[in-house]
Coordinates of C-alpha atoms and ligand atoms in Angstrom, one line a residue:
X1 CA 0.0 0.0 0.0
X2 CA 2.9 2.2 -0.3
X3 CA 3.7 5.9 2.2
X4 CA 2.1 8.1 -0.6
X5 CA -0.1 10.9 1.5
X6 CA -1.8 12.5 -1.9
X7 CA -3.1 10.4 -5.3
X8 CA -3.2 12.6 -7.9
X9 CA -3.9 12.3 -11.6
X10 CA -3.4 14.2 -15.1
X11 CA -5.8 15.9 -16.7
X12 CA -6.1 13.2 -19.3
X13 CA -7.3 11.5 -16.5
X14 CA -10.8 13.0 -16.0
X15 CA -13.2 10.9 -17.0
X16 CA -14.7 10.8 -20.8
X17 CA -18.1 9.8 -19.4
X18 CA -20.2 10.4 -16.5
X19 CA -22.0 7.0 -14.5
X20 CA -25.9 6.6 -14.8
X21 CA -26.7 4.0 -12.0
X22 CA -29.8 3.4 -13.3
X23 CA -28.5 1.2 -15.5
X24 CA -27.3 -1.2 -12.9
X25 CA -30.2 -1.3 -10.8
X26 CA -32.2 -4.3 -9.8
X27 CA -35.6 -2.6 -9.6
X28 CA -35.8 0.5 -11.8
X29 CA -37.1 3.8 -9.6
X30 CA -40.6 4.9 -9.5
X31 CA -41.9 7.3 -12.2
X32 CA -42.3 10.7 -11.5
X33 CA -45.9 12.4 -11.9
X34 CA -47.2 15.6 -13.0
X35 CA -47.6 18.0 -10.0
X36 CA -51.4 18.7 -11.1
X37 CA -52.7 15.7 -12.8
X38 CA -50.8 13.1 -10.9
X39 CA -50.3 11.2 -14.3
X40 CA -46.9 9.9 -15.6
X41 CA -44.8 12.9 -16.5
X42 CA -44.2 13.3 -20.4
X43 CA -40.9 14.8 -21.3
X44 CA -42.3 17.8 -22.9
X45 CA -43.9 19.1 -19.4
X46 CA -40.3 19.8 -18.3
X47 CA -39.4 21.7 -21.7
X48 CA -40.5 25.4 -20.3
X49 CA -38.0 24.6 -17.6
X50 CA -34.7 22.7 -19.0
X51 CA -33.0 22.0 -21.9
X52 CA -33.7 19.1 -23.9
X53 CA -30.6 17.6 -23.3
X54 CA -30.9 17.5 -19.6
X55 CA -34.8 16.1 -20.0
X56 CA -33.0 13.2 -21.6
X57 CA -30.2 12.4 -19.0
X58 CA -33.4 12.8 -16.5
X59 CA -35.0 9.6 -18.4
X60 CA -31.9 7.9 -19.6
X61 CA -30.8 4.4 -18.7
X62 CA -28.0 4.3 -20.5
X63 CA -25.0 3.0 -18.3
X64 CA -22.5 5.9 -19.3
X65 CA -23.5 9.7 -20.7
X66 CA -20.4 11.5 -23.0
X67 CA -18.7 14.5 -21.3
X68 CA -18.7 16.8 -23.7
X69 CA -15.0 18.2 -24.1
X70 CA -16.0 21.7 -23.2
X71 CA -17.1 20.7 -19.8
X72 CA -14.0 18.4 -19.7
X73 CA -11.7 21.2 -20.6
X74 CA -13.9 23.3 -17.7
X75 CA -13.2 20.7 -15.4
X76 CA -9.7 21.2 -16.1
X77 CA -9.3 24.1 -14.4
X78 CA -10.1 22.1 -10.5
X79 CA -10.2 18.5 -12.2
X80 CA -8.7 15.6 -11.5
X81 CA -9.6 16.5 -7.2
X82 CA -7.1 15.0 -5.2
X83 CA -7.4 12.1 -3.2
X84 CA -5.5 11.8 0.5
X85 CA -4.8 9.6 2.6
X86 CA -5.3 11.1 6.0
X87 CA -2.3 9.5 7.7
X88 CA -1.8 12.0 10.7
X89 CA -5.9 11.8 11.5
X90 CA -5.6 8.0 11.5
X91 CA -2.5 8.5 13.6
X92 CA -4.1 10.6 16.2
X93 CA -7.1 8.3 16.6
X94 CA -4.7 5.2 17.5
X95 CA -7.0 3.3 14.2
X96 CA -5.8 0.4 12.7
X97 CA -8.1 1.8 9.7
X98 CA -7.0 3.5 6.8
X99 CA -8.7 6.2 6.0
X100 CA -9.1 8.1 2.9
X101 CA -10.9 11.6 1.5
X102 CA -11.8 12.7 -1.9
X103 CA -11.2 16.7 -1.3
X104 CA -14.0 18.8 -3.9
X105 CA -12.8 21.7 -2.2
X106 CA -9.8 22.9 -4.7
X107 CA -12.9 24.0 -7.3
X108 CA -13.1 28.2 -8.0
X109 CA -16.2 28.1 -5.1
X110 CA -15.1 26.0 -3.1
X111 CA -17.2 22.9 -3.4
X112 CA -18.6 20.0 -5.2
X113 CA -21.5 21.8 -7.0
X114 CA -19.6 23.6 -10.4
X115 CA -19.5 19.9 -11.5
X116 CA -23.1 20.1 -12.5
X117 CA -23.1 23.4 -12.5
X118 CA -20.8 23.6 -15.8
X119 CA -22.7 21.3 -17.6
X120 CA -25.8 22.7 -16.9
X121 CA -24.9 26.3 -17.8
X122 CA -23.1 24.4 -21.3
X123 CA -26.3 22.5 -21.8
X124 CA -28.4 25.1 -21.9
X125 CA -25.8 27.5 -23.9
X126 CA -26.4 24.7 -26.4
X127 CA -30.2 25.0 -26.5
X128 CA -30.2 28.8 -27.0
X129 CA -31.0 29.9 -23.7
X130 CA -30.4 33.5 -22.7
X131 CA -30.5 33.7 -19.0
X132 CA -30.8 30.9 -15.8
X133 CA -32.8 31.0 -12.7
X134 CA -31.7 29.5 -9.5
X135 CA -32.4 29.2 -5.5
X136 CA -29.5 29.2 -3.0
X137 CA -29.6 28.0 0.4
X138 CA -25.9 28.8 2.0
X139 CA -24.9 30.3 -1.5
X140 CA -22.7 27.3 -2.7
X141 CA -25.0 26.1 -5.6
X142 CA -25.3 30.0 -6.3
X143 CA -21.9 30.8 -6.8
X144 CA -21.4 27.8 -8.5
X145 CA -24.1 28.5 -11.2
X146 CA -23.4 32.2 -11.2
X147 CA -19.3 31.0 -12.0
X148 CA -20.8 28.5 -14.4
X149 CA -23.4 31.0 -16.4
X150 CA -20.6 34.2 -16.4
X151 CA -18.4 31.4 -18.5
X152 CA -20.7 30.7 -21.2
X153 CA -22.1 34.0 -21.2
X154 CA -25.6 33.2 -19.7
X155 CA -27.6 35.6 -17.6
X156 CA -27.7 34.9 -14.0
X157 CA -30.8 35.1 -11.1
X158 CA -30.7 33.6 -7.9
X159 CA -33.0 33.7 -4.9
X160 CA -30.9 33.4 -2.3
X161 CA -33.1 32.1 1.3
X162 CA -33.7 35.1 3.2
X163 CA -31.8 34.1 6.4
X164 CA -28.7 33.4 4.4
X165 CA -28.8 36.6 2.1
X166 CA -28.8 38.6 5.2
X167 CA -26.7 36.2 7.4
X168 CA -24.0 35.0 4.3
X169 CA -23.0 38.5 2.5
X170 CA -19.8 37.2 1.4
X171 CA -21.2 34.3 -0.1
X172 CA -23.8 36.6 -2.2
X173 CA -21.1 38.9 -2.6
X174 CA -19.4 36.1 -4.2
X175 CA -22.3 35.5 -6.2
X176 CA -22.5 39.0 -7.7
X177 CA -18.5 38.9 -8.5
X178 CA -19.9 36.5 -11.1
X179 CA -22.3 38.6 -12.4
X180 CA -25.3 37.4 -11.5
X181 CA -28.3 38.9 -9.7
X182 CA -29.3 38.0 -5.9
X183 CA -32.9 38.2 -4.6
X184 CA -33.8 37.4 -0.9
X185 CA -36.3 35.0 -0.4
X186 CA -39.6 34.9 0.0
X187 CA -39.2 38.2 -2.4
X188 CA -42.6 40.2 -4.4
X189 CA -41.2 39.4 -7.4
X190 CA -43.4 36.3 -8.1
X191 CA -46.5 35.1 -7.1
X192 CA -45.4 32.7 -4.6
X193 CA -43.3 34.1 -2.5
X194 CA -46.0 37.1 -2.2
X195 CA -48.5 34.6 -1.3
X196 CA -45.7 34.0 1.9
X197 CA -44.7 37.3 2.9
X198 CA -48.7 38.0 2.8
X199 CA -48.9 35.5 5.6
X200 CA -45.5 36.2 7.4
X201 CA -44.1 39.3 6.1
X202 CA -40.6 38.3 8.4
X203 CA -40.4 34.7 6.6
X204 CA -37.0 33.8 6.8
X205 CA -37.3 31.6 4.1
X206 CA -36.4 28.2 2.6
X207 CA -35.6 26.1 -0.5
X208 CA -38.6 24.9 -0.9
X209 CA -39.5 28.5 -0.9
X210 CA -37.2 29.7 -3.2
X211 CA -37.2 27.0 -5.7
X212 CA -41.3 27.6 -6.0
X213 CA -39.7 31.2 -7.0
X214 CA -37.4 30.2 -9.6
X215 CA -39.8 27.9 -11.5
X216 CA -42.7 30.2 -11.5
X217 CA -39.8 32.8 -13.4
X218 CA -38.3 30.1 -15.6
X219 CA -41.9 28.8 -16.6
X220 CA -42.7 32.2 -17.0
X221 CA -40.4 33.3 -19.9
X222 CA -39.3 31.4 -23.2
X223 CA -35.9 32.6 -22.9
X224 CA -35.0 31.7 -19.0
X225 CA -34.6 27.9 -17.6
X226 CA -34.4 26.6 -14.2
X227 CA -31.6 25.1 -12.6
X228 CA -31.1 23.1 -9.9
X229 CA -28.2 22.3 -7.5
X230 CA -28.9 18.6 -6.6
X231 CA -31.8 16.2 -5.6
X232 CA -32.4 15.5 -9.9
X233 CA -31.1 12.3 -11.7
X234 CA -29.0 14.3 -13.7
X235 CA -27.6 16.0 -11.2
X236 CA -26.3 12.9 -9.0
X237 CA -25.0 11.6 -12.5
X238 CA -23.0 14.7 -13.3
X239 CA -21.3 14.3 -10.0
X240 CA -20.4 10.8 -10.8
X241 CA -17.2 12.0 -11.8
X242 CA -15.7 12.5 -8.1
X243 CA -16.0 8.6 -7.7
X244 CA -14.8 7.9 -11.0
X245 CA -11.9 9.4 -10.3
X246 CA -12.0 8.3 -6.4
X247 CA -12.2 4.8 -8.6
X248 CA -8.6 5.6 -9.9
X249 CA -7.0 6.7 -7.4
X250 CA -7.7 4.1 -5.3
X251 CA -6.1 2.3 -7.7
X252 CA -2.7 4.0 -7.6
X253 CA -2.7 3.1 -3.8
X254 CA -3.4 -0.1 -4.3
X255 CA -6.5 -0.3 -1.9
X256 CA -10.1 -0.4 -2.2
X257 CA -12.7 0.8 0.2
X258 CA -14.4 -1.3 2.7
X259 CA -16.9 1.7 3.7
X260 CA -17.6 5.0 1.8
X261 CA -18.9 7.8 3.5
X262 CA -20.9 10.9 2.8
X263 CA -23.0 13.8 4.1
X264 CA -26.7 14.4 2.5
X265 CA -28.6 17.5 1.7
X266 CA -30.2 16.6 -1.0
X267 CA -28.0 13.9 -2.6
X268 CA -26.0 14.6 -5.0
X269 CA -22.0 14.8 -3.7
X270 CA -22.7 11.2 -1.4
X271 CA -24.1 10.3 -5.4
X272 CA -21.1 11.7 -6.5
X273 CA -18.5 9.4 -4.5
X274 CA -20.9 6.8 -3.9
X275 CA -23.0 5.8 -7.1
X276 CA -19.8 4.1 -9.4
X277 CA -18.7 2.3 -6.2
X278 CA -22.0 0.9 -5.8
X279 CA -22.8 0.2 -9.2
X280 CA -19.4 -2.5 -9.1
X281 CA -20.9 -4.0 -6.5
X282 CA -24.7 -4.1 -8.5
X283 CA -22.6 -5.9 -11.3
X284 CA -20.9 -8.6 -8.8
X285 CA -17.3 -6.9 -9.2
X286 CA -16.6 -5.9 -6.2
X287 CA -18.4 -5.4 -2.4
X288 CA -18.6 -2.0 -0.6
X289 CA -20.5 -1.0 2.6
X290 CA -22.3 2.4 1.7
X291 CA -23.5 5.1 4.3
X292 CA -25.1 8.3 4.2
X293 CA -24.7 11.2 7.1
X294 CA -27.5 13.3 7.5
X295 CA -28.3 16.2 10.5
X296 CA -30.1 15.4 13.0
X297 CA -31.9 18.3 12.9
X298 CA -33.2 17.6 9.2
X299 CA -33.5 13.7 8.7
X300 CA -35.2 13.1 6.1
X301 CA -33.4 9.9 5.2
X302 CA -33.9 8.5 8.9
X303 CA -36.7 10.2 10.0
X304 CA -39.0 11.2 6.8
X305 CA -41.2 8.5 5.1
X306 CA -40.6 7.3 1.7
X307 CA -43.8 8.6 -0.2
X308 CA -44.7 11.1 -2.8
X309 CA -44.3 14.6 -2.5
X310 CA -43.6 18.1 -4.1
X311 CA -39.8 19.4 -4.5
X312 CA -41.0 22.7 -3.3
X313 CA -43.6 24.7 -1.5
X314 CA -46.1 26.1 -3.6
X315 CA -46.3 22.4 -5.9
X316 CA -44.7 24.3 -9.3
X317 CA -42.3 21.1 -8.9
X318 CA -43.1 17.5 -10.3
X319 CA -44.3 14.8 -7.7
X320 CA -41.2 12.4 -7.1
X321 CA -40.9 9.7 -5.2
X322 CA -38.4 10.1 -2.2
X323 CA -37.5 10.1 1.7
X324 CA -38.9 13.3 2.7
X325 CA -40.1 15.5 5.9
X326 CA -43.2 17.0 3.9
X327 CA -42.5 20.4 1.5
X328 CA -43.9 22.5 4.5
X329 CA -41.4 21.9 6.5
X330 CA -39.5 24.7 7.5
X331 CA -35.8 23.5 9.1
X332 CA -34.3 24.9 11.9
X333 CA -31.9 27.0 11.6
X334 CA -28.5 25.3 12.0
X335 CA -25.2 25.7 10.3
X336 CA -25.1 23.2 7.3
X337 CA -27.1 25.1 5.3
X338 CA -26.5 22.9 2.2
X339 CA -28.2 19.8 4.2
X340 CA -31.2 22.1 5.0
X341 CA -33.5 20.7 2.5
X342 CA -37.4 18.5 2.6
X343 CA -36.7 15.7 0.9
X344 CA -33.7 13.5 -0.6
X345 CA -32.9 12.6 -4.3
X346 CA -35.1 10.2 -5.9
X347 CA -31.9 8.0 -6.7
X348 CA -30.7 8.0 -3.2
X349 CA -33.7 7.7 -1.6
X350 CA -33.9 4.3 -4.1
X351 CA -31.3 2.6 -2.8
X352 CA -31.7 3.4 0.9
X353 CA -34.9 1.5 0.1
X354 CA -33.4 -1.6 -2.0
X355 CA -30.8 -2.3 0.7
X356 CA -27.7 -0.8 -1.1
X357 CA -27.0 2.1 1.1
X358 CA -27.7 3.0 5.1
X359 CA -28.3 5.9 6.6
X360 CA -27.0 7.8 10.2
X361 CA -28.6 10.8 11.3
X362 CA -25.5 12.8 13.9
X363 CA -26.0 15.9 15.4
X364 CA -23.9 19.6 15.0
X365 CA -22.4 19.2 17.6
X366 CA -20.7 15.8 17.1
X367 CA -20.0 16.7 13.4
X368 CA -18.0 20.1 14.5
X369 CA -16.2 18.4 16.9
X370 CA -15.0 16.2 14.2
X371 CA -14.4 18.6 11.6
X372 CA -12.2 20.5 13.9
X373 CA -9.9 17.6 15.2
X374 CA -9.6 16.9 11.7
X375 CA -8.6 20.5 10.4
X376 CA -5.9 20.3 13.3
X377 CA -4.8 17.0 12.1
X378 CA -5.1 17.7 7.7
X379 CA -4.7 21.0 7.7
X380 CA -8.2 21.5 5.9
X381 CA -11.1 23.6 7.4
X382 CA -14.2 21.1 6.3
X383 CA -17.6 23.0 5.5
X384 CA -20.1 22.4 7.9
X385 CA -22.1 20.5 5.7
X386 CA -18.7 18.2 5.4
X387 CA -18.2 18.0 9.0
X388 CA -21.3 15.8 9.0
X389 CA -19.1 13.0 6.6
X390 CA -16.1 13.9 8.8
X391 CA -18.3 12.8 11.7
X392 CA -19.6 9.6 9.6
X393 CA -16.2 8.7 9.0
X394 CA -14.4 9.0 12.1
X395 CA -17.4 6.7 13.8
X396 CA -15.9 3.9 11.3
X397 CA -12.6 4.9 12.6
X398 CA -13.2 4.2 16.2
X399 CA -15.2 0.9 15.0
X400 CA -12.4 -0.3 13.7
X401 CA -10.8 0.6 16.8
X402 CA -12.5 -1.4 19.2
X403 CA -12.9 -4.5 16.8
X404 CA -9.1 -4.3 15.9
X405 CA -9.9 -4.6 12.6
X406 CA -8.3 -2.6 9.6
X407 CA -10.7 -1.6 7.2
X408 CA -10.2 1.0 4.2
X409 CA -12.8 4.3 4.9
X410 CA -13.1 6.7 1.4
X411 CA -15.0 9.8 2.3
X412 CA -16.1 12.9 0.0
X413 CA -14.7 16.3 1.7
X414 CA -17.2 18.2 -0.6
X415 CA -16.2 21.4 0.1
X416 CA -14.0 23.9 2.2
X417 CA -15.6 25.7 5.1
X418 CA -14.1 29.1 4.4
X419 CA -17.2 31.5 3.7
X420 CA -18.3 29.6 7.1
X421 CA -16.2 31.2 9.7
X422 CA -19.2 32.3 11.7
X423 CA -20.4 29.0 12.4
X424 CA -17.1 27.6 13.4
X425 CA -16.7 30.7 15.7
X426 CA -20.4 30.0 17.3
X427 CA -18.6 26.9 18.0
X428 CA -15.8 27.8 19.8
X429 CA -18.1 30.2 21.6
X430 CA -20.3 27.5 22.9
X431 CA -23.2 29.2 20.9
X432 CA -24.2 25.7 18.9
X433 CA -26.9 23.3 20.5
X434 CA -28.1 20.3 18.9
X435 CA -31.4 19.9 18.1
X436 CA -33.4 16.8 17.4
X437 CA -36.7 17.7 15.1
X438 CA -39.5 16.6 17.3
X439 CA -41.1 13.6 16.3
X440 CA -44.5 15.5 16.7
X441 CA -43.5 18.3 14.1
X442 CA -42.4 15.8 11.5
X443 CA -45.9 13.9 11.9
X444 CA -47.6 16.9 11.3
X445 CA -45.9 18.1 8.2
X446 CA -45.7 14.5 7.1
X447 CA -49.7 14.8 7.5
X448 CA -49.5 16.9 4.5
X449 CA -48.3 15.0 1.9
X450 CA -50.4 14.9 -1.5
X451 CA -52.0 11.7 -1.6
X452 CA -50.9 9.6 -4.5
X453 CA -52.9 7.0 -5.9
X454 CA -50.5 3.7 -5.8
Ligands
PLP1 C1 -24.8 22.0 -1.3 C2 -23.8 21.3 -0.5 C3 -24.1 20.1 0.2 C4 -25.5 19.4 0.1 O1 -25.9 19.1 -1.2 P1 -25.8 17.6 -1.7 O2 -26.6 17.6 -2.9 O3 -26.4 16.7 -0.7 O4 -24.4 17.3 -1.9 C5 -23.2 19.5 1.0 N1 -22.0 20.0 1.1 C6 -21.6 21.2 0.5 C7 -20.2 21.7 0.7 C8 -22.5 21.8 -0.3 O5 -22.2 22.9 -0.9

């Protein structure tokens, strides 16, 4: 297994195709319905929103999708990621496991999102479209699209949620270096989110919130599409190439994981790492324990049922099938803003259900504790959204530990936690309390769920 610390690739390295795992799986996923009708979703209903090219990957089963080589050369700028082995954290935690990280914070914002991002913003380029309409939670996925947009010349909006737009300004100042335009949410500039602020003029917002937003402009003009940062099919397969490179690099040190680890918002960076790993193992090559870290204080994958329900608030969205906490449901407001989100990917929330993945819910607390002994051991300041695979990870660790067994542990760093100072410094000041969403509270918005004929 060698001494190597760092696994790095050339650029001719980056993979020529992204991984669709539907083309592996056992039981394909549930259709997706039209929000009013509840009838199978034709392709054409997503037209006023994305590109036809995107509608495609949504529906494809074809086992790999062509990157086209302007993305690749895009990707070149960040792309291949490294990969580390984290030999002074396994050090300090007396493990006899060896422990690895896939770091997607070395891309221009910071995190795993401008992987989709890019080829959204050239997918659309493609199809003519003058101008892209976003939310933001945090402000990752809006930096990332408002990067992505400024390099193909697309026009920029993004409704940023209300409590980061006035909590985040360097992220949305970020966003606006781009070029693109930032829009608190709930704002009056569409229907929905004046339908909100009529009822609670001091809303602080949510995605659900501000995706209803973005549609309702997108479906609204023939010359602006939606994007969004995770949660779609094509979004998880766009991020495929973190664990098709993870897949090489592994590789070149001679190992293969045992466990991989993640954190989950709405899917797609556990996807990312995750999918081509799994996908081996759906084709008998090679076995892998999967597991997904959520927040406590937004469990969807632990706590949420596994039914049909709307990606946003006012129902603009199609009706998918996933692990969610009801689109009412307004999360608390703790630091991992990207995890902050209703309901899971369809994809993920798939094979949570066919036995391929499990799922940990661990609270702030726990997951900044990790992050920080592991900045003080690597050197790298984890996101707080990251902390949460930090944490998943080091509870493998200290399994291994007390079974005295050495087992390989790959986890995705998604991103860097530097536009996160704040919450790292509400940390040290003791300012952070865990919080478990009362069982009560996700019965009730679990009460409203459309029903769905079976
Ligand atoms: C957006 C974000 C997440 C959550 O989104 P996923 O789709 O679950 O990956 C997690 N970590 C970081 C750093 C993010 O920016």
């Amino acid at each position: 297994m060698g001494s190597h610390t760092k696994f790095l690739l050339s650029e001719d390295d980056i993979p020529q195709a992204w991984y669709n795992i539907v083309a592996d799986l056992p039981v394909p996923p549930p259709a997706v319905l039209h929000p009013a009708t509840q009838q199978l979703i034709a392709p054409g209903d997503l037209e006023p929103l994305f590109p036809q090219a995107l509608i495609e990957q949504e529906v494809s089963r074809q086992r790999e999708i062509e990157i086209p080589g302007e993305v690749r050369r895009l990707y070149q700028l960040w792309r291949p990621a490294p990969l580390f082995r984290a030999r002074r954290w396994e050090e300090a935690l007396q493990t006899p496991a060896r422990i690895y990280y896939k770091y997607e914070g070395v891309s221009p914002a910071g995190s795993h999102k401008p992987n989709t991002a890019v080829a959204q913003a050239y997918y659309n380029k493609q199809a003519g479209v003058r101008r892209l309409v976003t939310e933001t939670g945090a402000g990752q996925w809006g930096s990332s699209l408002a990067m992505a947009c400024n390099f193909f010349g697309l026009e920029c909006q993004v409704f940023m949620v209300r409590v980061s737009y006035d909590q985040k300004p360097y992220r949305r100042a970020l966003i606006e270096t781009y070029g693109a335009e930032v829009f608190a949410s709930p704002s009056s500039r569409t229907a929905s989110g004046r339908a909100i602020l009529e009822k609670d003029p001091k809303c602080s917002g949510s995605l659900g919130i501000a995706i209803s937003e973005a549609v309702e402009v997108a479906a609204q003009d023939e010359q602006t599409k939606y994007a969004l940062g995770s949660v779609l099919n094509h979004v998880l397969t766009h991020q495929t190439v973190i664990g098709l490179e993870a897949l090489q690099q592994m590789r070149l040190a001679d190992d293969y994981p045992d466990v991989i680890v993640g954190c989950t918002g709405g899917g797609s960076n556990f996807a990312g790492i995750a999918f081509p790993f799994i996908g081996r193992k759906l084709r008998g090559e090679q076995d892998v324990r999967v597991v997904a870290v959520e927040p406590a204080a937004c469990p969807s994958l632990t706590k949420g049922r596994y039914a049909y329900d709307f990606g946003d608030t006012a129902h603009l969205t199609p009706l998918v099938k996933m692990h969610t906490l009801g689109s009412t449901f307004v999360p608390p407001g703790f630091h991992a803003g990207g995890l902050r989100y209703h309901g899971m990917a369809p994809l993920v929330s798939h094979v949570l259900e066919i036995g391929q993945i499990e799922a940990v819910a661990v609270q702030q607390l726990e997951a900044f504790a990790a992050g920080v002994q592991f900045a003080r051991c690597e050197g790298i300041l984890p996101a707080p959204e990251a902390n949460h695979a930090v944490a998943g990870a080091l509870r493998e660790a200290v399994r291994c530990k007390e079974e005295g067994i050495s087992r390989a542990i790959l986890f995705n760093l998604c991103g860097h936690g530097h536009f996160d100072m704040q919450a790292y410094m509400d940390y040290f000041a003791g300012k952070l309390q865990n919080y478990e969403y009362p069982d009560a509270e996700v019965a009730m918005a679990l009460a409203g769920l459309p029903s769905v004929a079976a």
